[in-house]
């Protein structure tokens, strides 16, 4: 079956960005509105402290905003956490859940990631659910099995009726400048697609599968044309408007 999926490019600013980062967003907005119209949905996921500012300022130029994580509960005694409805209230339409840095730094399990994705959907957000293997798991030939387990455990059944995005991010490629070969990326994305179709039928054929991990202006064009790569989740290269714009234009 041939399905047309509009690619999505999301910038994950991680723990970078102060109010002054609005300049970067304004520069990006300028490039997006004066150049050729982007062929991708553009999302910026800044730290929660400046989310509202980025969401309000990006809206006029079609830049959508997303959170980087949310708590699974709607509210309550969870000091320091941010709920999905708070992100939505601040103007987010998306939220990254289960990023490998959250899984590693905060010990998040598939079960917790699934609960966060459910909370996101409940608040009207589109979750970007991250999966990916370590280098040791890839070397041991277990990459596809590890990712399959993460997909089964992290994607909620609600994905059948609601928009959910998968981001494949090999952990060893994040922030390292290294990327898998296009063949390896294609093989993994095809494997993810098969599993999504197996579980969600036709819906699984239309879910976006983003690639993340050292996506840069120099490699974006070739990676983004690999089969079943429906966009990218960009860390470091999303911090500079010029670089991020080049990646968006590579679609
Ligand atoms: P990177 O990060 O592009 O800096 O490798 C990707 C991510 O962690 O989302």
Tab-separated table of C-alpha atoms and ligand atoms in Angstrom:
chain	number	residue	atom	x	y	z
A	1	UNK	CA	0.000	0.000	0.000
A	2	UNK	CA	1.293	3.464	-0.852
A	3	UNK	CA	0.548	6.082	1.745
A	4	UNK	CA	1.575	9.698	1.608
A	5	UNK	CA	2.821	10.911	4.942
A	6	UNK	CA	3.732	14.571	5.395
A	7	UNK	CA	7.177	14.508	7.013
A	8	UNK	CA	7.701	16.146	10.384
A	9	UNK	CA	10.928	17.707	11.598
A	10	UNK	CA	11.106	18.297	15.348
A	11	UNK	CA	13.897	20.160	17.132
A	12	UNK	CA	14.698	18.939	20.617
A	13	UNK	CA	16.485	21.771	22.386
A	14	UNK	CA	17.051	19.599	25.480
A	15	UNK	CA	18.291	21.661	28.474
A	16	UNK	CA	19.338	24.574	26.283
A	17	UNK	CA	17.560	27.861	25.800
A	18	UNK	CA	16.805	31.064	27.658
A	19	UNK	CA	14.419	33.849	26.779
A	20	UNK	CA	17.086	35.184	24.405
A	21	UNK	CA	16.606	32.055	22.273
A	22	UNK	CA	13.578	33.795	20.829
A	23	UNK	CA	16.061	35.397	18.427
A	24	UNK	CA	16.890	31.963	17.011
A	25	UNK	CA	13.190	31.219	16.582
A	26	UNK	CA	12.564	34.559	14.917
A	27	UNK	CA	15.427	33.887	12.505
A	28	UNK	CA	13.993	30.462	11.693
A	29	UNK	CA	10.514	31.939	11.236
A	30	UNK	CA	11.986	34.506	8.842
A	31	UNK	CA	13.641	31.800	6.749
A	32	UNK	CA	10.507	29.665	6.717
A	33	UNK	CA	8.248	32.473	5.636
A	34	UNK	CA	10.478	34.074	3.004
A	35	UNK	CA	11.871	30.896	1.439
A	36	UNK	CA	9.995	28.126	-0.329
A	37	UNK	CA	7.142	26.811	1.858
A	38	UNK	CA	8.443	23.925	3.975
A	39	UNK	CA	7.351	20.454	2.896
A	40	UNK	CA	7.397	19.308	6.499
A	41	UNK	CA	5.502	20.002	9.681
A	42	UNK	CA	7.969	21.977	11.815
A	43	UNK	CA	8.021	21.520	15.587
A	44	UNK	CA	10.328	23.056	18.196
A	45	UNK	CA	10.538	21.466	21.657
A	46	UNK	CA	12.182	24.023	23.976
A	47	UNK	CA	12.633	23.746	27.748
A	48	UNK	CA	9.327	24.118	29.633
A	49	UNK	CA	10.386	27.516	31.020
A	50	UNK	CA	10.196	29.156	27.584
A	51	UNK	CA	7.593	26.916	25.975
A	52	UNK	CA	4.813	29.480	26.162
A	53	UNK	CA	7.001	32.170	24.625
A	54	UNK	CA	8.137	29.893	21.792
A	55	UNK	CA	4.608	28.599	21.156
A	56	UNK	CA	3.090	32.080	20.964
A	57	UNK	CA	5.825	33.488	18.771
A	58	UNK	CA	6.135	30.489	16.471
A	59	UNK	CA	2.421	30.199	15.765
A	60	UNK	CA	2.253	33.021	13.215
A	61	UNK	CA	4.962	31.421	11.069
A	62	UNK	CA	3.615	27.878	11.327
A	63	UNK	CA	6.225	26.640	13.824
A	64	UNK	CA	4.488	24.342	16.294
A	65	UNK	CA	5.690	23.780	19.838
A	66	UNK	CA	6.229	20.658	21.894
A	67	UNK	CA	7.309	19.671	25.372
A	68	UNK	CA	10.269	17.377	26.088
A	69	UNK	CA	8.579	15.199	28.700
A	70	UNK	CA	5.410	15.094	30.788
A	71	UNK	CA	4.281	13.394	33.958
A	72	UNK	CA	1.776	10.573	33.646
A	73	UNK	CA	-0.558	12.149	36.207
A	74	UNK	CA	-2.811	15.096	35.396
A	75	UNK	CA	-1.853	17.013	38.549
A	76	UNK	CA	-0.838	16.447	42.154
A	77	UNK	CA	2.087	16.221	44.546
A	78	UNK	CA	4.944	15.726	42.065
A	79	UNK	CA	7.415	18.484	42.814
A	80	UNK	CA	9.290	19.694	39.779
A	81	UNK	CA	7.232	17.767	37.246
A	82	UNK	CA	5.098	19.146	34.444
A	83	UNK	CA	1.807	17.576	33.347
A	84	UNK	CA	0.631	17.122	29.781
A	85	UNK	CA	-2.254	19.539	30.299
A	86	UNK	CA	0.225	22.186	31.531
A	87	UNK	CA	2.184	21.786	28.303
A	88	UNK	CA	-1.022	22.056	26.297
A	89	UNK	CA	-2.011	25.123	28.307
A	90	UNK	CA	1.369	26.688	27.458
A	91	UNK	CA	0.677	26.169	23.748
A	92	UNK	CA	2.271	22.776	23.027
A	93	UNK	CA	0.755	20.428	20.473
A	94	UNK	CA	3.372	17.712	20.786
A	95	UNK	CA	5.451	16.160	23.544
A	96	UNK	CA	8.507	13.930	23.384
A	97	UNK	CA	8.219	10.932	25.719
A	98	UNK	CA	10.711	8.188	26.507
A	99	UNK	CA	13.755	9.999	25.136
A	100	UNK	CA	16.824	7.849	25.840
A	101	UNK	CA	18.205	10.596	28.097
A	102	UNK	CA	15.039	10.348	30.220
A	103	UNK	CA	15.188	6.560	30.146
A	104	UNK	CA	18.856	6.693	31.272
A	105	UNK	CA	18.878	9.697	33.636
A	106	UNK	CA	15.517	9.018	35.272
A	107	UNK	CA	15.233	5.265	34.855
A	108	UNK	CA	12.032	5.548	32.841
A	109	UNK	CA	10.610	2.167	31.848
A	110	UNK	CA	8.483	1.281	28.827
A	111	UNK	CA	5.498	1.096	31.143
A	112	UNK	CA	6.076	4.637	32.403
A	113	UNK	CA	6.659	5.924	28.890
A	114	UNK	CA	3.376	4.338	27.815
A	115	UNK	CA	1.567	6.023	30.735
A	116	UNK	CA	3.093	9.373	29.749
A	117	UNK	CA	2.007	8.873	26.139
A	118	UNK	CA	-1.523	8.091	27.367
A	119	UNK	CA	-1.508	11.243	29.498
A	120	UNK	CA	-0.321	13.248	26.485
A	121	UNK	CA	-3.142	11.910	24.323
A	122	UNK	CA	-5.606	12.615	27.129
A	123	UNK	CA	-4.479	16.251	27.163
A	124	UNK	CA	-4.862	16.545	23.392
A	125	UNK	CA	-1.119	16.359	22.643
A	126	UNK	CA	0.573	14.193	20.042
A	127	UNK	CA	3.262	12.108	21.730
A	128	UNK	CA	6.597	11.552	20.003
A	129	UNK	CA	7.599	8.199	21.493
A	130	UNK	CA	11.344	7.508	21.382
A	131	UNK	CA	12.954	4.098	21.006
A	132	UNK	CA	16.496	3.002	20.189
A	133	UNK	CA	19.223	0.523	20.992
A	134	UNK	CA	22.608	0.921	22.655
A	135	UNK	CA	25.805	0.228	20.746
A	136	UNK	CA	26.331	-3.045	22.659
A	137	UNK	CA	22.834	-4.199	21.716
A	138	UNK	CA	23.487	-3.405	18.049
A	139	UNK	CA	26.858	-5.164	18.128
A	140	UNK	CA	25.163	-8.206	19.636
A	141	UNK	CA	22.700	-8.255	16.712
A	142	UNK	CA	19.804	-7.398	19.022
A	143	UNK	CA	18.904	-3.918	17.762
A	144	UNK	CA	15.619	-4.881	16.093
A	145	UNK	CA	14.521	-7.061	18.997
A	146	UNK	CA	15.277	-4.332	21.545
A	147	UNK	CA	13.372	-1.735	19.542
A	148	UNK	CA	10.473	-4.163	19.018
A	149	UNK	CA	10.224	-4.634	22.776
A	150	UNK	CA	10.269	-0.877	23.378
A	151	UNK	CA	7.569	-0.313	20.761
A	152	UNK	CA	5.317	-2.998	22.212
A	153	UNK	CA	5.794	-1.644	25.723
A	154	UNK	CA	5.763	2.099	25.094
A	155	UNK	CA	3.012	2.703	22.539
A	156	UNK	CA	-0.451	2.838	24.127
A	157	UNK	CA	-3.461	1.128	22.541
A	158	UNK	CA	-4.967	4.604	22.187
A	159	UNK	CA	-2.641	5.056	19.192
A	160	UNK	CA	-5.333	3.208	17.263
A	161	UNK	CA	-7.575	6.308	17.437
A	162	UNK	CA	-5.101	9.120	18.098
A	163	UNK	CA	-2.021	10.518	16.411
A	164	UNK	CA	1.186	9.081	17.779
A	165	UNK	CA	4.664	9.529	16.331
A	166	UNK	CA	7.560	7.121	16.737
A	167	UNK	CA	11.157	8.376	16.823
A	168	UNK	CA	13.912	5.831	16.246
A	169	UNK	CA	17.067	7.161	17.877
A	170	UNK	CA	19.991	4.763	18.175
A	171	UNK	CA	21.475	5.819	21.518
A	172	UNK	CA	25.057	5.607	20.239
A	173	UNK	CA	24.249	8.110	17.481
A	174	UNK	CA	22.811	10.798	19.768
A	175	UNK	CA	25.120	13.781	20.089
A	176	UNK	CA	28.101	11.758	18.839
A	177	UNK	CA	28.244	12.782	15.180
A	178	UNK	CA	27.974	9.090	14.233
A	179	UNK	CA	25.003	7.671	12.335
A	180	UNK	CA	24.017	4.197	11.172
A	181	UNK	CA	24.389	3.479	7.454
A	182	UNK	CA	21.371	4.286	5.307
A	183	UNK	CA	20.859	0.527	4.894
A	184	UNK	CA	20.739	0.048	8.664
A	185	UNK	CA	18.355	2.966	9.063
A	186	UNK	CA	16.132	1.577	6.297
A	187	UNK	CA	16.142	-1.902	7.794
A	188	UNK	CA	15.148	-0.605	11.233
A	189	UNK	CA	12.459	1.732	9.916
A	190	UNK	CA	10.997	-1.082	7.791
A	191	UNK	CA	10.976	-3.321	10.826
A	192	UNK	CA	9.203	-0.638	12.896
A	193	UNK	CA	6.677	-0.142	10.073
A	194	UNK	CA	5.936	-3.880	9.969
A	195	UNK	CA	5.278	-3.915	13.700
A	196	UNK	CA	3.046	-0.854	13.581
A	197	UNK	CA	0.980	-2.436	10.791
A	198	UNK	CA	0.827	-5.741	12.635
A	199	UNK	CA	-0.558	-4.043	15.729
A	200	UNK	CA	-2.582	-1.154	14.328
A	201	UNK	CA	-3.470	-2.274	10.801
A	202	UNK	CA	-3.985	0.523	8.254
A	203	UNK	CA	-3.409	3.099	11.002
A	204	UNK	CA	0.075	1.650	11.468
A	205	UNK	CA	0.831	2.346	7.814
A	206	UNK	CA	0.248	6.076	8.307
A	207	UNK	CA	2.082	6.708	11.594
A	208	UNK	CA	5.193	8.836	11.230
A	209	UNK	CA	8.514	7.188	12.037
A	210	UNK	CA	11.190	9.848	12.620
A	211	UNK	CA	14.916	9.236	12.562
A	212	UNK	CA	17.017	10.896	15.286
A	213	UNK	CA	20.687	10.813	16.211
A	214	UNK	CA	23.248	13.234	14.748
A	215	UNK	CA	20.927	14.374	11.983
A	216	UNK	CA	22.811	17.330	10.469
A	217	UNK	CA	22.630	19.656	7.475
A	218	UNK	CA	25.297	17.460	5.824
A	219	UNK	CA	23.479	14.113	6.115
A	220	UNK	CA	19.807	15.159	6.263
A	221	UNK	CA	19.076	14.891	2.560
A	222	UNK	CA	20.173	11.276	2.212
A	223	UNK	CA	18.766	10.061	5.522
A	224	UNK	CA	15.388	11.740	4.998
A	225	UNK	CA	14.881	9.933	1.714
A	226	UNK	CA	15.347	6.460	3.171
A	227	UNK	CA	12.160	4.391	2.933
A	228	UNK	CA	9.866	4.764	5.951
A	229	UNK	CA	11.819	7.728	7.320
A	230	UNK	CA	9.019	10.262	7.743
A	231	UNK	CA	11.039	13.087	9.213
A	232	UNK	CA	13.554	13.657	11.958
A	233	UNK	CA	14.065	14.432	15.616
A	234	UNK	CA	17.007	16.809	15.761
A	235	UNK	CA	19.004	17.695	18.854
A	236	UNK	CA	22.219	19.716	18.518
A	237	UNK	CA	21.557	20.916	14.980
A	238	UNK	CA	18.180	22.382	15.968
A	239	UNK	CA	19.803	25.002	18.204
A	240	UNK	CA	21.017	27.106	15.296
A	241	UNK	CA	18.248	28.429	13.058
A	242	UNK	CA	20.440	28.165	9.948
A	243	UNK	CA	21.268	24.488	10.498
A	244	UNK	CA	17.736	23.562	11.461
A	245	UNK	CA	16.366	25.354	8.409
A	246	UNK	CA	18.787	23.460	6.159
A	247	UNK	CA	17.505	20.165	7.598
A	248	UNK	CA	13.879	21.237	7.119
A	249	UNK	CA	14.656	22.241	3.531
A	250	UNK	CA	16.215	18.837	2.886
A	251	UNK	CA	12.726	17.289	2.965
B	1	LIG	P1	21.359	14.896	18.303
B	1	LIG	O1	20.182	14.521	19.331
B	1	LIG	O2	20.689	15.346	17.038
B	1	LIG	O3	22.123	15.984	18.994
B	1	LIG	O4	22.149	13.661	18.093
B	1	LIG	C1	19.018	13.887	18.898
B	1	LIG	C2	18.055	13.722	20.047
B	1	LIG	O5	18.504	13.385	21.158
B	1	LIG	O6	16.840	13.921	19.889
